[in-house]
Tab-separated table of C-alpha atoms in Angstrom:
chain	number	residue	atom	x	y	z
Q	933	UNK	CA	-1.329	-12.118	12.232
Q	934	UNK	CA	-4.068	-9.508	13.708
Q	935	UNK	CA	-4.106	-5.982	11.691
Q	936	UNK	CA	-5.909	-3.258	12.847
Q	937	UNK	CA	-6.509	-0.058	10.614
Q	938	UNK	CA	-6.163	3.300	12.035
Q	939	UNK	CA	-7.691	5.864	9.511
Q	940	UNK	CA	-5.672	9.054	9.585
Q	941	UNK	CA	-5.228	12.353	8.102
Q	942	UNK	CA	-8.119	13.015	5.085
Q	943	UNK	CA	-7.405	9.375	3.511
Q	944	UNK	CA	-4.220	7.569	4.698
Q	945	UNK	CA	-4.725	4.516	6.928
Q	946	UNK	CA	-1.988	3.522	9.597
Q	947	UNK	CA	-2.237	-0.151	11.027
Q	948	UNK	CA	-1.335	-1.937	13.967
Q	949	UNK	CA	0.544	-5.459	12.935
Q	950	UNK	CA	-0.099	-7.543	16.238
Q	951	UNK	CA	1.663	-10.779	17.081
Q	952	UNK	CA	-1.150	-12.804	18.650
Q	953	UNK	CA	0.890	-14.658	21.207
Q	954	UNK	CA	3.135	-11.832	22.766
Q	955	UNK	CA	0.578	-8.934	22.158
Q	956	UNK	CA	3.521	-7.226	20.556
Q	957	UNK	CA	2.846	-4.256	17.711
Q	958	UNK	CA	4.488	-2.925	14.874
Q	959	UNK	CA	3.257	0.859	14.373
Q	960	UNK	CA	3.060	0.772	10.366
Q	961	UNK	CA	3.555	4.638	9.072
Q	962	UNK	CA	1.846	6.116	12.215
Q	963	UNK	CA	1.722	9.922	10.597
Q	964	UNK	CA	-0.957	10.651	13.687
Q	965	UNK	CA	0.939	8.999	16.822
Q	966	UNK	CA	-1.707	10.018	19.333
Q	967	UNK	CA	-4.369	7.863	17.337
Q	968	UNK	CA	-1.778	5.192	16.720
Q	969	UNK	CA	-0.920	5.312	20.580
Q	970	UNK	CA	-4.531	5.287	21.567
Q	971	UNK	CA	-5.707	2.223	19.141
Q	972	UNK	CA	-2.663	0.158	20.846
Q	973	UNK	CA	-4.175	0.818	23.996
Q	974	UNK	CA	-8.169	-0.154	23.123
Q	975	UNK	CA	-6.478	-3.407	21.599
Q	976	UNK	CA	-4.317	-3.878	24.410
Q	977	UNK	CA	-1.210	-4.325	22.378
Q	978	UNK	CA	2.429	-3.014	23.335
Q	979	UNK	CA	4.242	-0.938	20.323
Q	980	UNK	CA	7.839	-2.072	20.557
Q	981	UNK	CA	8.702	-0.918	16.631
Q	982	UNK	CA	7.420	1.160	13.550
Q	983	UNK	CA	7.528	-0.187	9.853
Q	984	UNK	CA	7.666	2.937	7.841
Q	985	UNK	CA	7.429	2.230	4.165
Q	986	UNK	CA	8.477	5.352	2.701
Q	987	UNK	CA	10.000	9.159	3.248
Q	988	UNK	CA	6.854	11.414	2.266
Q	989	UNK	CA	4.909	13.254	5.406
Q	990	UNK	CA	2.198	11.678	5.454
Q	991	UNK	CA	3.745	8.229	5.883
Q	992	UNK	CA	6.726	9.089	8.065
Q	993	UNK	CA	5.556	12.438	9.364
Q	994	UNK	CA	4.666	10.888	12.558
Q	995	UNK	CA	8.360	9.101	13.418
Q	996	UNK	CA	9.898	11.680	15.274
Q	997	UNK	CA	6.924	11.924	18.125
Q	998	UNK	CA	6.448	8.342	18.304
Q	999	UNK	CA	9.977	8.090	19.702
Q	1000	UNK	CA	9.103	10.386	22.609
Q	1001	UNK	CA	5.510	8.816	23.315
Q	1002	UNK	CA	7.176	5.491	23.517
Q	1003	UNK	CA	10.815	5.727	24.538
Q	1004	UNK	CA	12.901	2.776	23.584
Q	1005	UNK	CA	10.611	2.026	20.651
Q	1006	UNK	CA	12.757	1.362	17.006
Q	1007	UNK	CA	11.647	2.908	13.726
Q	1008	UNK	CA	12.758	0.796	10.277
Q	1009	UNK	CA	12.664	2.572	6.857
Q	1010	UNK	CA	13.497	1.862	3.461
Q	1011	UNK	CA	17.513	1.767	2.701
Q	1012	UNK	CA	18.621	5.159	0.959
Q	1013	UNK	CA	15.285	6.305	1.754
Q	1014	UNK	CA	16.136	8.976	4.406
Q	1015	UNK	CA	12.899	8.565	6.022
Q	1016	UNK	CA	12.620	10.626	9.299
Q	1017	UNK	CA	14.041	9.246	12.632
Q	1018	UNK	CA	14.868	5.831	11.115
Q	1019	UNK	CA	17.009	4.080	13.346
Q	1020	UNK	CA	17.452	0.931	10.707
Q	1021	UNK	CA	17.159	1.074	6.808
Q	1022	UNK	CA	16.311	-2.629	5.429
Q	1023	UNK	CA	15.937	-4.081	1.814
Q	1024	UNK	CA	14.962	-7.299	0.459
Q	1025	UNK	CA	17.751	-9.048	3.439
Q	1026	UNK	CA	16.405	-8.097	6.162
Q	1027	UNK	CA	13.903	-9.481	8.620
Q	1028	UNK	CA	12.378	-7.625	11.609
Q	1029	UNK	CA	11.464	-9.412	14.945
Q	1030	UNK	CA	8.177	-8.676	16.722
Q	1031	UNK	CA	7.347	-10.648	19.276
Q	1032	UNK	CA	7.056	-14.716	17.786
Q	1033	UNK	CA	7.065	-13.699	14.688
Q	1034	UNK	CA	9.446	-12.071	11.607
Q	1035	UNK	CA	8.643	-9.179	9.630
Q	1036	UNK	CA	9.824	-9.319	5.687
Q	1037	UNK	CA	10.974	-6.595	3.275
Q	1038	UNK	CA	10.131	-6.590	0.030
Q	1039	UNK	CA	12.276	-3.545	-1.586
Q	1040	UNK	CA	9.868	-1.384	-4.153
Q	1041	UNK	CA	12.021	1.778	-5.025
Q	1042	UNK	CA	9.679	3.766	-7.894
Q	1043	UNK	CA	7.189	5.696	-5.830
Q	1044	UNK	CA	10.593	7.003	-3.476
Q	1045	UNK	CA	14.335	6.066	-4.121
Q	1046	UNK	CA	14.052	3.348	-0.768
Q	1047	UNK	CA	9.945	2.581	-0.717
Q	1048	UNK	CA	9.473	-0.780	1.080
Q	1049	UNK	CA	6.695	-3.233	1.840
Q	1050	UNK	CA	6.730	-4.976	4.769
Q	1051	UNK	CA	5.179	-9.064	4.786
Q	1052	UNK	CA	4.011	-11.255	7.914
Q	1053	UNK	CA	2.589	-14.107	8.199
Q	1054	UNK	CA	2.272	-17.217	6.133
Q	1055	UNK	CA	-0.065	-19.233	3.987
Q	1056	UNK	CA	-3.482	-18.136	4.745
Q	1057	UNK	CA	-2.502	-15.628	7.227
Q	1058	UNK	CA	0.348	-13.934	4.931
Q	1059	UNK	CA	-0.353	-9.682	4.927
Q	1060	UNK	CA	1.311	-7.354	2.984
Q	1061	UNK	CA	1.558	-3.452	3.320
Q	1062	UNK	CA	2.076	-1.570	0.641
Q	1063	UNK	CA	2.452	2.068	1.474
Q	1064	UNK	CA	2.186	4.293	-2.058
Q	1065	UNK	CA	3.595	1.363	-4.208
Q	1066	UNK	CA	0.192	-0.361	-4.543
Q	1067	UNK	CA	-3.361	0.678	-3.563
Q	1068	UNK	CA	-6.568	-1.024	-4.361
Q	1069	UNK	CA	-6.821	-1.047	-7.915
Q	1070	UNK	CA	-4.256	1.162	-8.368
Q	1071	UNK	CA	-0.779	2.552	-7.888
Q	1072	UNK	CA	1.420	5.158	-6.818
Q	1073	UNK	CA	3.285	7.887	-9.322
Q	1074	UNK	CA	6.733	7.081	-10.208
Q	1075	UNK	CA	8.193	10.029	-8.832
Q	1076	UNK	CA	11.914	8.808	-8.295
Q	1077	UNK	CA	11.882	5.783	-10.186
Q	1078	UNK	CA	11.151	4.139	-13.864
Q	1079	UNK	CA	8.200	1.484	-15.033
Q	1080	UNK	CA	10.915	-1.196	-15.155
Q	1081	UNK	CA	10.730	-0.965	-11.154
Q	1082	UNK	CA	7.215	-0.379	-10.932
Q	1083	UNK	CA	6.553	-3.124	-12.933
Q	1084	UNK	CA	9.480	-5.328	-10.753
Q	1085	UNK	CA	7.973	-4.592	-7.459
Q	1086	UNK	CA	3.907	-5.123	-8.675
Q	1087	UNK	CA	4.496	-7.810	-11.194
Q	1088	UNK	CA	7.642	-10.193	-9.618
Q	1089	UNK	CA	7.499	-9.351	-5.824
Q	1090	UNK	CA	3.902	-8.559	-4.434
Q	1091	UNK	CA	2.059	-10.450	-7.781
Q	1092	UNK	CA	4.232	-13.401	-6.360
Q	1093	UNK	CA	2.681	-13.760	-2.772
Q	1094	UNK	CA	0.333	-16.407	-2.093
Q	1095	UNK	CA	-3.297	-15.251	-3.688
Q	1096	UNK	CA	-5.128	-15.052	-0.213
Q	1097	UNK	CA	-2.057	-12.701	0.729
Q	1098	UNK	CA	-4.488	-9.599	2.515
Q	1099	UNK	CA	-3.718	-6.258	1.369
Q	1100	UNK	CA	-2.901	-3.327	3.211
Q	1101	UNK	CA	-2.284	-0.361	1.550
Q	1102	UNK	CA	-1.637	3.846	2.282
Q	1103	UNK	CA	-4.296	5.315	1.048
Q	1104	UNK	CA	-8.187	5.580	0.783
Q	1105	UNK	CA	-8.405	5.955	-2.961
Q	1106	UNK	CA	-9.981	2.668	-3.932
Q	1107	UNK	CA	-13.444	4.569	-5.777
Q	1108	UNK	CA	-11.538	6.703	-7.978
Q	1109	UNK	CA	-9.034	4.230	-8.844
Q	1110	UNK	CA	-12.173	1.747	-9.805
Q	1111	UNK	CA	-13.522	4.824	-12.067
Q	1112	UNK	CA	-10.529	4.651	-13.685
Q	1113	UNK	CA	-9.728	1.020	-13.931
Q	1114	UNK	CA	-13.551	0.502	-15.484
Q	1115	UNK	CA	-12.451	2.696	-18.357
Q	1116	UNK	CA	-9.571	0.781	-19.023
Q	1117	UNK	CA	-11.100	-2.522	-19.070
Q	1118	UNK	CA	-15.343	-1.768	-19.739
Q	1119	UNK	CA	-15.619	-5.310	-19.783
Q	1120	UNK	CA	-14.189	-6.565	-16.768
Q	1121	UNK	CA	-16.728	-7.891	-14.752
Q	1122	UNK	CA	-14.185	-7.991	-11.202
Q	1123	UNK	CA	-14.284	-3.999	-11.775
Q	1124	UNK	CA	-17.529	-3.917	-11.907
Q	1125	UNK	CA	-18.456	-4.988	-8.689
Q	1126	UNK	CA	-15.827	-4.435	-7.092
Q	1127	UNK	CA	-16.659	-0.782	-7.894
Q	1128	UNK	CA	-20.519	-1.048	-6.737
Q	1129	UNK	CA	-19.014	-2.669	-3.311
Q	1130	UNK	CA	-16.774	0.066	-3.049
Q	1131	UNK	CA	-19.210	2.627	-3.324
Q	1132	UNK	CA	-21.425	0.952	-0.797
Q	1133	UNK	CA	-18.524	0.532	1.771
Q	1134	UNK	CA	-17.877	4.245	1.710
Q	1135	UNK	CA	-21.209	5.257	1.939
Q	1136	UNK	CA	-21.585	3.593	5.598
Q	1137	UNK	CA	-18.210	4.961	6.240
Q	1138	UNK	CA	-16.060	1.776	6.037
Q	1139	UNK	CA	-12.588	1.101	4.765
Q	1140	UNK	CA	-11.721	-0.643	1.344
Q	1141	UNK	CA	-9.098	-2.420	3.015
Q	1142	UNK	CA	-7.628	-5.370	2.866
Q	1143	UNK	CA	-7.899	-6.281	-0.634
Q	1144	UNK	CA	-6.078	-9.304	-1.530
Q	1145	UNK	CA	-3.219	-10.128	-4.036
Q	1146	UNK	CA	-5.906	-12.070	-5.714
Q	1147	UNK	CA	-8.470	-9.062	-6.104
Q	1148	UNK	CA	-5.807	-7.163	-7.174
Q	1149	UNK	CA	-4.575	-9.648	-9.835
Q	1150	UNK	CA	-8.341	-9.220	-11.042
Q	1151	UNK	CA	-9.403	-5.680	-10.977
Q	1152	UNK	CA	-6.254	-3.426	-10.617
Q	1153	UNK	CA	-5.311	-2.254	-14.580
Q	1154	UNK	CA	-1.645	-1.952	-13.180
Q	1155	UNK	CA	-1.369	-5.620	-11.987
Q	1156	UNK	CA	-3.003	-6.318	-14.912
Q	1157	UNK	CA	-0.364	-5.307	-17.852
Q	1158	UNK	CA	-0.316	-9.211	-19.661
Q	1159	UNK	CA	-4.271	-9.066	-20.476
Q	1160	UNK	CA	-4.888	-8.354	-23.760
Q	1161	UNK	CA	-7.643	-5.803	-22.734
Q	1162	UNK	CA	-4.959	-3.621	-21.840
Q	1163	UNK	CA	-2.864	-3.993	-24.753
Q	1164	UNK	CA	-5.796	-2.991	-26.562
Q	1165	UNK	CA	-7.262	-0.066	-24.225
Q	1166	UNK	CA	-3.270	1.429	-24.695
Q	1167	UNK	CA	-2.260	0.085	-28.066
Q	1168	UNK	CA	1.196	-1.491	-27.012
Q	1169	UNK	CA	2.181	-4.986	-26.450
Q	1170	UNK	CA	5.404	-4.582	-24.367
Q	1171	UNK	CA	4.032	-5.078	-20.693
Q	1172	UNK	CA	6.409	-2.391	-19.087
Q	1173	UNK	CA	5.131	0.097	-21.704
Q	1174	UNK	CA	1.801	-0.703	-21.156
Q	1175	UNK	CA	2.617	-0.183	-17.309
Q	1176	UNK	CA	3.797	3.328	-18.173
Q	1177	UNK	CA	0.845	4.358	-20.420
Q	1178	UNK	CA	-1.939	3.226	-18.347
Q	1179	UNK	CA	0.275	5.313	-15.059
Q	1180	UNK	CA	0.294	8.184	-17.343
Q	1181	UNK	CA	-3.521	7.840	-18.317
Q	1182	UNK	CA	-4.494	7.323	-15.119
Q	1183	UNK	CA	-2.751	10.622	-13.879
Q	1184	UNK	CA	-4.616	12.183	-16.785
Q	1185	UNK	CA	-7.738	10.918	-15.740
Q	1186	UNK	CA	-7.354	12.232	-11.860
Q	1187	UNK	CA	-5.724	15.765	-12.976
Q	1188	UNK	CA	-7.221	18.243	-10.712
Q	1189	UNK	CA	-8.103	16.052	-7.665
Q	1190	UNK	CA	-7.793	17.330	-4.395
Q	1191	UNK	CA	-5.685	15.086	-2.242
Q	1192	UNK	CA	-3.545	15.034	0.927
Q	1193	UNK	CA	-0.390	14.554	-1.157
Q	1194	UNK	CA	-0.400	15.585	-4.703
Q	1195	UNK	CA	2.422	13.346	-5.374
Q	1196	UNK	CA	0.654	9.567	-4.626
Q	1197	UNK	CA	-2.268	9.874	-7.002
């Protein structure tokens, strides 16, 4: 599968998810249609639907004009989620054509009561996008769910896809979750320099995206709740708990950081 990232807003990213034989497009959270629009042209790729993976405006913001730019087009959103001008709500059952290919759901309610990711591909070529349920080294709040699901849609659903599975995710936050993540586990050498590349990348203006379920499995404290370094950074052994403490130091550790959306940090 072809992916191309559209940055938008301050630090969201937007994607184009292109089926290589039909030159067919899914629009994935497109808050900034014109952009979105205008990337499908350069790449000469046809947007027949958009994958929005949760409610918040600066994911789904962008819904309602995208059905008059491109008339016919369908929009897909989390079930329950009430995301704007959905025409379909899907959960773990459903699959979305586009083009040759199928489009899965992986259901991650925590972040919003219907947040979904959306999977293509397979083996080598597998993708995942994430929205505000996982970002590079870190993850979103729990704002209308409990660690239990957190820990269900990091640990059991995207910790399960194939390690080469690239990594999309919603937001440009990947330095300041690494300044985080580096407290949490001083020793971890993945951090490390992970954090140095990070630093470099944004310097010359490039995205941290993809990661990889791998990289994540290595330097993200949140996917990282059975290593002992974090039972000993929060002093708890139950991995869910952990999962909670290291959310709630992590929000400590960010308090008073200007962002787009106050609520995904």
């Amino acid at each position: 599968m072809q992916v191309e990232v559209v940055p938008v807003l301050d630090d969201n990213y937007a994607y184009l998810l292109v089926d290589p034989a039909t030159r067919k497009a899914a629009a994935v959270d497109p808050v900034e249609p014109g952009k979105v629009v205008d990337a499908a042209k350069a790449h000469n790729v046809d947007i027949v639907c958009v994958l929005t993976t949760h409610s918040h405006w600066d994911h789904a913001g962008g819904n309602a004009e995208m059905k008059k730019l491109i008339p016919g087009v369908r929009i897909y959103g989390g079930k329950n989620d009430n995301a704007e001008a959905v025409d379909e709500e899907v959960d773990d059952s459903s699959s979305i054509p586009l083009g040759d290919s199928v489009v899965r759901v992986l259901s991650t309610p925590c972040h919003t009561p219907g947040h979904v990711c959306y999977v293509a591909g397979h083996g080598d070529s597998t993708v995942v996008f994430t929205g505000d349920t996982l970002f590079v080294s870190g993850c979103g709040n729990f704002n209308s769910g409990t660690p239990e699901q957190m820990y269900h849609a990091l640990i059991e659903k995207i910790g399960k896809l194939p390690p080469q599975t690239k990594v999309y995710v919603g937001h440009e936050y990947t330095v300041k979750n690494l300044q985080f993540a580096i407290v949490a586990e001083p020793e971890n050498e993945a951090v490390k320099q992970k954090l140095e590349w990070a630093k470099k990348m944004r310097e010359e203006g490039k995205p941290t995206v993809p990661s990889s379920v791998a990289d994540e499995l290595a330097a993200n404290p949140f996917m990282r709740v059975h290593d002992p370094a974090l039972a000993a950074y929060t002093g708890l052994q139950n991995v869910v708990d952990i999962l909670a403490e290291v959310r709630r130091r992590k929000t400590e550790f960010g308090r008073g950081a200007k962002c787009v959306c106050c609520v995904v940090c």
